[in-house]
PDB file of C-alpha atoms in Angstrom:
ATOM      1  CA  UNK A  81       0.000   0.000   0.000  1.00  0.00           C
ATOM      2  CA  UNK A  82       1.159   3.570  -0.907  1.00  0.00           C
ATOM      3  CA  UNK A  83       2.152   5.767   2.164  1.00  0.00           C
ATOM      4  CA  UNK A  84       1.252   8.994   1.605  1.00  0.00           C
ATOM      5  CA  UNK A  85       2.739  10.550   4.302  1.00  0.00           C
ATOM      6  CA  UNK A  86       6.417   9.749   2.988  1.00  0.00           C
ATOM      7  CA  UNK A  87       7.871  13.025   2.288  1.00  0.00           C
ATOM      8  CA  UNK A  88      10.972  12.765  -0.671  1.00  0.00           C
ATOM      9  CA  UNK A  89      12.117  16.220   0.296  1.00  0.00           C
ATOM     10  CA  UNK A  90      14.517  14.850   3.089  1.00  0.00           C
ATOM     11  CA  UNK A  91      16.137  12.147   0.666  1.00  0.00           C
ATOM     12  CA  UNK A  92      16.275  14.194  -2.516  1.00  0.00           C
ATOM     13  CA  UNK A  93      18.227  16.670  -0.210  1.00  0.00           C
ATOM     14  CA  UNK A  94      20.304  13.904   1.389  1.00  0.00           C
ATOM     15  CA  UNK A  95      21.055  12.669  -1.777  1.00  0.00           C
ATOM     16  CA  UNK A  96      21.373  15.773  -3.819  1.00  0.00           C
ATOM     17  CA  UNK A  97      24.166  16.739  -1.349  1.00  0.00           C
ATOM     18  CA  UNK A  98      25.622  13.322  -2.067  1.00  0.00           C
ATOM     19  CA  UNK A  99      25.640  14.227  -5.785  1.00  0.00           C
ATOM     20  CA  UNK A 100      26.936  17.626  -5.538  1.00  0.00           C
ATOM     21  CA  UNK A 101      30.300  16.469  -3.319  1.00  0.00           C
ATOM     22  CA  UNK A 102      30.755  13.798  -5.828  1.00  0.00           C
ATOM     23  CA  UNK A 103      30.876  15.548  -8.846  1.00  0.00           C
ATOM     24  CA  UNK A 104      32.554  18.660  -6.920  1.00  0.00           C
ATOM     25  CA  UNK A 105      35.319  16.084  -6.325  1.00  0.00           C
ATOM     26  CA  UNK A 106      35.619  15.313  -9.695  1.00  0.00           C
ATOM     27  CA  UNK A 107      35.945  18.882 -10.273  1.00  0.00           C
ATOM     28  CA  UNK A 108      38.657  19.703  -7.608  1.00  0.00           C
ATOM     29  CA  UNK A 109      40.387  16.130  -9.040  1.00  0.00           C
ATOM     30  CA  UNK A 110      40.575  17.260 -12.414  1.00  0.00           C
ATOM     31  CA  UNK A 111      41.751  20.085 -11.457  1.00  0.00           C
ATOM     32  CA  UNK A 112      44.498  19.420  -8.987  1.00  0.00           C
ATOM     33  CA  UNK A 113      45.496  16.555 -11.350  1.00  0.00           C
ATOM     34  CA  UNK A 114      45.861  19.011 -13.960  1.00  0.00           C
ATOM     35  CA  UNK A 115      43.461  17.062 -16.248  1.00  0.00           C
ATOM     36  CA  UNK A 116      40.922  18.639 -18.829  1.00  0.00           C
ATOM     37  CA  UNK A 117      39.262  15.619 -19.525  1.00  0.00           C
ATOM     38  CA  UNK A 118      40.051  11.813 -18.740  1.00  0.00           C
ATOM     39  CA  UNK A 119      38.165   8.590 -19.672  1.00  0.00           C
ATOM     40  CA  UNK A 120      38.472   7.118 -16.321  1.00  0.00           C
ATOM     41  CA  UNK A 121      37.592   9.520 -14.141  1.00  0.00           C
ATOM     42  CA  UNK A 122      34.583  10.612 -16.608  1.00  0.00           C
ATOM     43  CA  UNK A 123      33.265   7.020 -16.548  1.00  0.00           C
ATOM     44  CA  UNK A 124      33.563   7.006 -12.409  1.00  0.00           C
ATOM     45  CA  UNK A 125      31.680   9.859 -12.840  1.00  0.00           C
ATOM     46  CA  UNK A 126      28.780   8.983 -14.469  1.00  0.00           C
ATOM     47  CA  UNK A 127      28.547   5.679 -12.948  1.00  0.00           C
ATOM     48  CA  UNK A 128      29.271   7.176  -9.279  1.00  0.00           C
ATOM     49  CA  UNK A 129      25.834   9.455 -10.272  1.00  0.00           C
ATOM     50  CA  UNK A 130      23.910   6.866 -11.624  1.00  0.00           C
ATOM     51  CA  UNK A 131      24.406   5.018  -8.229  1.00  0.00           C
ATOM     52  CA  UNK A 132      23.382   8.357  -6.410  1.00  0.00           C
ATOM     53  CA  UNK A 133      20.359   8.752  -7.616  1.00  0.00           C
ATOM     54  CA  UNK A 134      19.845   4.678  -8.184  1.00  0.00           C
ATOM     55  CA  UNK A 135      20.384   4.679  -4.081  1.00  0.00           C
ATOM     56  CA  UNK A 136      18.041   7.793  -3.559  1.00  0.00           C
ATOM     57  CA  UNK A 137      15.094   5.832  -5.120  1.00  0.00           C
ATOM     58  CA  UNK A 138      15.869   2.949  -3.101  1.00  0.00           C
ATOM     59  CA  UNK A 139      15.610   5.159  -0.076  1.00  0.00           C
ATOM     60  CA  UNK A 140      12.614   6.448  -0.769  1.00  0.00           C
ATOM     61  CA  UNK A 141      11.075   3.086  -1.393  1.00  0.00           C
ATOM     62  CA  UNK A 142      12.351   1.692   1.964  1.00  0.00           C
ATOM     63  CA  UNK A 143      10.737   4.349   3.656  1.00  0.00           C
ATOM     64  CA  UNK A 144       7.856   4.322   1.683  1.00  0.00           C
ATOM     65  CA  UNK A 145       7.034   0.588   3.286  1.00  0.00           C
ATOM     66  CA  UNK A 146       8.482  -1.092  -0.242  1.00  0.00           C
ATOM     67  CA  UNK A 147       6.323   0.369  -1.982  1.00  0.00           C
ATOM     68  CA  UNK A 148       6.882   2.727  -5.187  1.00  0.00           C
ATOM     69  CA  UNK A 149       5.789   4.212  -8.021  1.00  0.00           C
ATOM     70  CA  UNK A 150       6.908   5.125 -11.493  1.00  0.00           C
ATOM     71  CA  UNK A 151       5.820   9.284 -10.146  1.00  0.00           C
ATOM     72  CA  UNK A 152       7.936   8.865  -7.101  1.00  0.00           C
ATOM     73  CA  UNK A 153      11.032   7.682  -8.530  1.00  0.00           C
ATOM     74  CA  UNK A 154      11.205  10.282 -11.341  1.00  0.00           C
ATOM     75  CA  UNK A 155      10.026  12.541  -8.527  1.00  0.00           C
ATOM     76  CA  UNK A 156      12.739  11.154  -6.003  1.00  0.00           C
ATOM     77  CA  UNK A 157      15.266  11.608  -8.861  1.00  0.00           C
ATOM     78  CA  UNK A 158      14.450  14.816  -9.964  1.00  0.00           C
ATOM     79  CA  UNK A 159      14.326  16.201  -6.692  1.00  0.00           C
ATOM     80  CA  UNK A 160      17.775  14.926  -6.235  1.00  0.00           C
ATOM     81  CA  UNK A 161      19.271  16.588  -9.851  1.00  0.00           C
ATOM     82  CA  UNK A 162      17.698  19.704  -8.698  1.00  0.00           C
ATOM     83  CA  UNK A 163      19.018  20.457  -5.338  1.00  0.00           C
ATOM     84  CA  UNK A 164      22.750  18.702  -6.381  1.00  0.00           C
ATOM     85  CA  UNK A 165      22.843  20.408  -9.895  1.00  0.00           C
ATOM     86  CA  UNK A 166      22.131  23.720  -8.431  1.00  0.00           C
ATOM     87  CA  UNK A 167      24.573  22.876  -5.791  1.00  0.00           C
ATOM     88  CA  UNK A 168      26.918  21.927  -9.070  1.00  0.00           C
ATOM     89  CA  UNK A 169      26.449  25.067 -10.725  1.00  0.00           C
ATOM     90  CA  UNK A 170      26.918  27.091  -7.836  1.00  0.00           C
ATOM     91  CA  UNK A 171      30.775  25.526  -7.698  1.00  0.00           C
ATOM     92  CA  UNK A 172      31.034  25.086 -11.008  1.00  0.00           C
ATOM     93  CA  UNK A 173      30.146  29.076 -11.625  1.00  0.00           C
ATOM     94  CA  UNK A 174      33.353  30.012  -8.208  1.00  0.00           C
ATOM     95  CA  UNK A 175      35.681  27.361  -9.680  1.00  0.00           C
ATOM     96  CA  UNK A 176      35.300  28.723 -13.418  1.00  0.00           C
ATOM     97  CA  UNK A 177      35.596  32.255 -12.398  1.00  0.00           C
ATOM     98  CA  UNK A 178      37.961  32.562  -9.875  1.00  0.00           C
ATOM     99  CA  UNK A 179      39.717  29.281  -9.432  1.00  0.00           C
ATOM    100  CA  UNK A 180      40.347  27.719 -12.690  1.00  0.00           C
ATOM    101  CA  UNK A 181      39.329  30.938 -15.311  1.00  0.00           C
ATOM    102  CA  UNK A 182      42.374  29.972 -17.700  1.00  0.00           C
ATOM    103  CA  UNK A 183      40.515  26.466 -18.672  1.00  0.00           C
ATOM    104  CA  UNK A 184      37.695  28.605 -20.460  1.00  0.00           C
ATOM    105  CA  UNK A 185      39.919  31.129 -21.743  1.00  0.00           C
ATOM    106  CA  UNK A 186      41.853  28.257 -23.376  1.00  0.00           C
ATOM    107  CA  UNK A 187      38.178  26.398 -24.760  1.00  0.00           C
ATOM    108  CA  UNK A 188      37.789  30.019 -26.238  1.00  0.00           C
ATOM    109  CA  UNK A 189      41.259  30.315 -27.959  1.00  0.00           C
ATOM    110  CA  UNK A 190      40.417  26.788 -29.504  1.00  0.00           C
ATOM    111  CA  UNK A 191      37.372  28.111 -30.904  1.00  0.00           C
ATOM    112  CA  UNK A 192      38.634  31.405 -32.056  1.00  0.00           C
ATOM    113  CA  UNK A 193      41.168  28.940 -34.003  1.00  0.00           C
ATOM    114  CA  UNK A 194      38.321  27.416 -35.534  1.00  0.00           C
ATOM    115  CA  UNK A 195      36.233  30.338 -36.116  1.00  0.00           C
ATOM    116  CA  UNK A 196      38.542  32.318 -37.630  1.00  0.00           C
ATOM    117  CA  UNK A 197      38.948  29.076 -40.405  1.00  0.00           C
ATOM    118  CA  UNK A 198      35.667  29.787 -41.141  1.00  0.00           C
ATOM    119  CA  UNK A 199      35.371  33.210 -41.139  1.00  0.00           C
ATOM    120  CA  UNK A 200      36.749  32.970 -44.116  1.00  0.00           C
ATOM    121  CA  UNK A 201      33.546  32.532 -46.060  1.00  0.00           C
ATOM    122  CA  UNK A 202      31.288  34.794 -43.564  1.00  0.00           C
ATOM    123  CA  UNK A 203      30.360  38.058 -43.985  1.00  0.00           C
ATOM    124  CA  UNK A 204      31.878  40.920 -41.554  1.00  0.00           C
ATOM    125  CA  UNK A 205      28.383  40.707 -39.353  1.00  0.00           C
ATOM    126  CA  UNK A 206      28.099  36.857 -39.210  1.00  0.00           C
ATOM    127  CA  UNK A 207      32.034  37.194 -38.077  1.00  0.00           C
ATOM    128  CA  UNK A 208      30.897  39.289 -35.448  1.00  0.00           C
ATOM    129  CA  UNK A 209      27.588  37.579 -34.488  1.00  0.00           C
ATOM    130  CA  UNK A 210      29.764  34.324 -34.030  1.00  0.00           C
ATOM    131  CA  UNK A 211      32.035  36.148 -31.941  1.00  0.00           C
ATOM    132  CA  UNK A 212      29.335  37.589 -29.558  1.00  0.00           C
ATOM    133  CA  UNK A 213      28.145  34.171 -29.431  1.00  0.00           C
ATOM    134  CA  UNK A 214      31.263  32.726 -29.078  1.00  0.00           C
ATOM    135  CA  UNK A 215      31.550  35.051 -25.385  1.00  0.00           C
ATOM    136  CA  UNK A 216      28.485  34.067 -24.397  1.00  0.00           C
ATOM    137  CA  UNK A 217      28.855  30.215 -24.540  1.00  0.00           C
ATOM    138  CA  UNK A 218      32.193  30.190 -23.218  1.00  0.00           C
ATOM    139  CA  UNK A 219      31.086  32.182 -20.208  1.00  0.00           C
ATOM    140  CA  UNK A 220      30.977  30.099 -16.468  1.00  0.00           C
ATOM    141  CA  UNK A 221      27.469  31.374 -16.081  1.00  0.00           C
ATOM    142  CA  UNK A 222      26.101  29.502 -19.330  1.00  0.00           C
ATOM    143  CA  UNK A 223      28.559  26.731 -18.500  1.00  0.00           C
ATOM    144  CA  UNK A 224      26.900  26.273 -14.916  1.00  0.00           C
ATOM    145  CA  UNK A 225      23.589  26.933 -16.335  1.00  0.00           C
ATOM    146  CA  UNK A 226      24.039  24.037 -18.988  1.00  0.00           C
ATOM    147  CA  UNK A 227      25.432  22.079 -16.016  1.00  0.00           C
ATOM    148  CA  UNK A 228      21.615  22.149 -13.982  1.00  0.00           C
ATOM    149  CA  UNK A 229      20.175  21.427 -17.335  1.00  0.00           C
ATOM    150  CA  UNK A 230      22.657  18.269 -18.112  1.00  0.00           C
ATOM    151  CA  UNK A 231      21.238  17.321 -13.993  1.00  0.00           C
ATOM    152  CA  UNK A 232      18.383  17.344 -14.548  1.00  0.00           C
ATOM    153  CA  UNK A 233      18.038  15.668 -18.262  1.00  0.00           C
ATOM    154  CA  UNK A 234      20.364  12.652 -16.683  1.00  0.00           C
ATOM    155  CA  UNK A 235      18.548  12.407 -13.422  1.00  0.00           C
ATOM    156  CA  UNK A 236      14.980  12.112 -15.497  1.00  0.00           C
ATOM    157  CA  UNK A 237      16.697   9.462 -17.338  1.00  0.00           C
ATOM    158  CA  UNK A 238      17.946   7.665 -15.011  1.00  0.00           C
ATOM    159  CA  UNK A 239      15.132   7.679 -12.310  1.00  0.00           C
ATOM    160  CA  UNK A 240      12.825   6.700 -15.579  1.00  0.00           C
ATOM    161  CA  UNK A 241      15.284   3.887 -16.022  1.00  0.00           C
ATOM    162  CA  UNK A 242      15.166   2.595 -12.241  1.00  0.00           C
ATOM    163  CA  UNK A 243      11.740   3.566 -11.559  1.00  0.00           C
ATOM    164  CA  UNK A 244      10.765   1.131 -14.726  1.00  0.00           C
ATOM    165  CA  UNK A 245      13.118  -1.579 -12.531  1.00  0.00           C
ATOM    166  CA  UNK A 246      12.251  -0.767  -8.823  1.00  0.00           C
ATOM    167  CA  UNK A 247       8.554   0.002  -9.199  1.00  0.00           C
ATOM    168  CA  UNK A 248       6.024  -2.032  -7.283  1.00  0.00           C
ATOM    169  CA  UNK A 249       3.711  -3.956  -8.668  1.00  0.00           C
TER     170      UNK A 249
END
């Protein structure tokens, strides 16, 4: 039988926390290991998430007498990509800007590089509209919005995924 008292508010913020330290670890690691991007610690990544929110779902359902729904998980899930991947953007926004603001000045050379091989067959104003464009993508605030986006997109999936596997029948 369904409780409807269970509340996922306490266990999306336990577990959003959860999420937030991990991939703020992965951050700092990449960082302090000097490393833009690596395989390994990418795929620890994603499956260290997926067994965030995997765990927050199972949560909820123990404290929901066994019991769950399709709605809870997604909403268990959710709940936990919103509170970590604000958390997320928050750090991600300090560590771009004031920590680490050289690794997006050097993604913005590297497309400069590439612009500039195509500006070739652009006109003066689509030079310049690319440009404008190219600030505003390469900026930590649309890299830490994109980040609660990316949250929330893999948390849906995911909580669809393991809601579809731990539901109650």
């Amino acid at each position: 039988m369904e409780n409807e008292n269970t509340s996922i508010k306490p266990i999306a913020t336990n577990y959003g926390l959860y999420y937030a330290l991990f991939s703020i670890a992965v951050i700092v690691i990449l960082y302090v290991t000097n490393m833009q991007k690596n395989l390994v610690i990418g795929t620890i990544n994603v499956l260290g998430t997926v067994a965030v929110f995997v765990l927050a779902i199972i949560a909820y359902k123990k404290t929901n007498n066994n019991y769950l729904t399709l709605g809870q998980a997604l909403k268990v899930g959710l709940g936990t990509a919103a509170i970590g991947g604000i958390l997320i953007a928050l750090y991600t926004y300090l560590h771009y800007t004031y920590i680490q603001p050289e690794f997006i000045e050097a993604m913005r050379q590297v497309q400069i590089v590439e612009l500039q091989k195509q500006a070739e067959n652009m006109s003066s104003e689509d030079a310049d509209l690319a440009m404008k464009m190219l600030d505003f993508f390469s900026s930590a605030g649309f890299i830490s919005t994109v980040s609660i986006i990316g949250s929330l997109i893999f948390g849906l999936i995911v909580s669809l995924i393991a809601g579809l596997v731990l539901k109650s029948e």
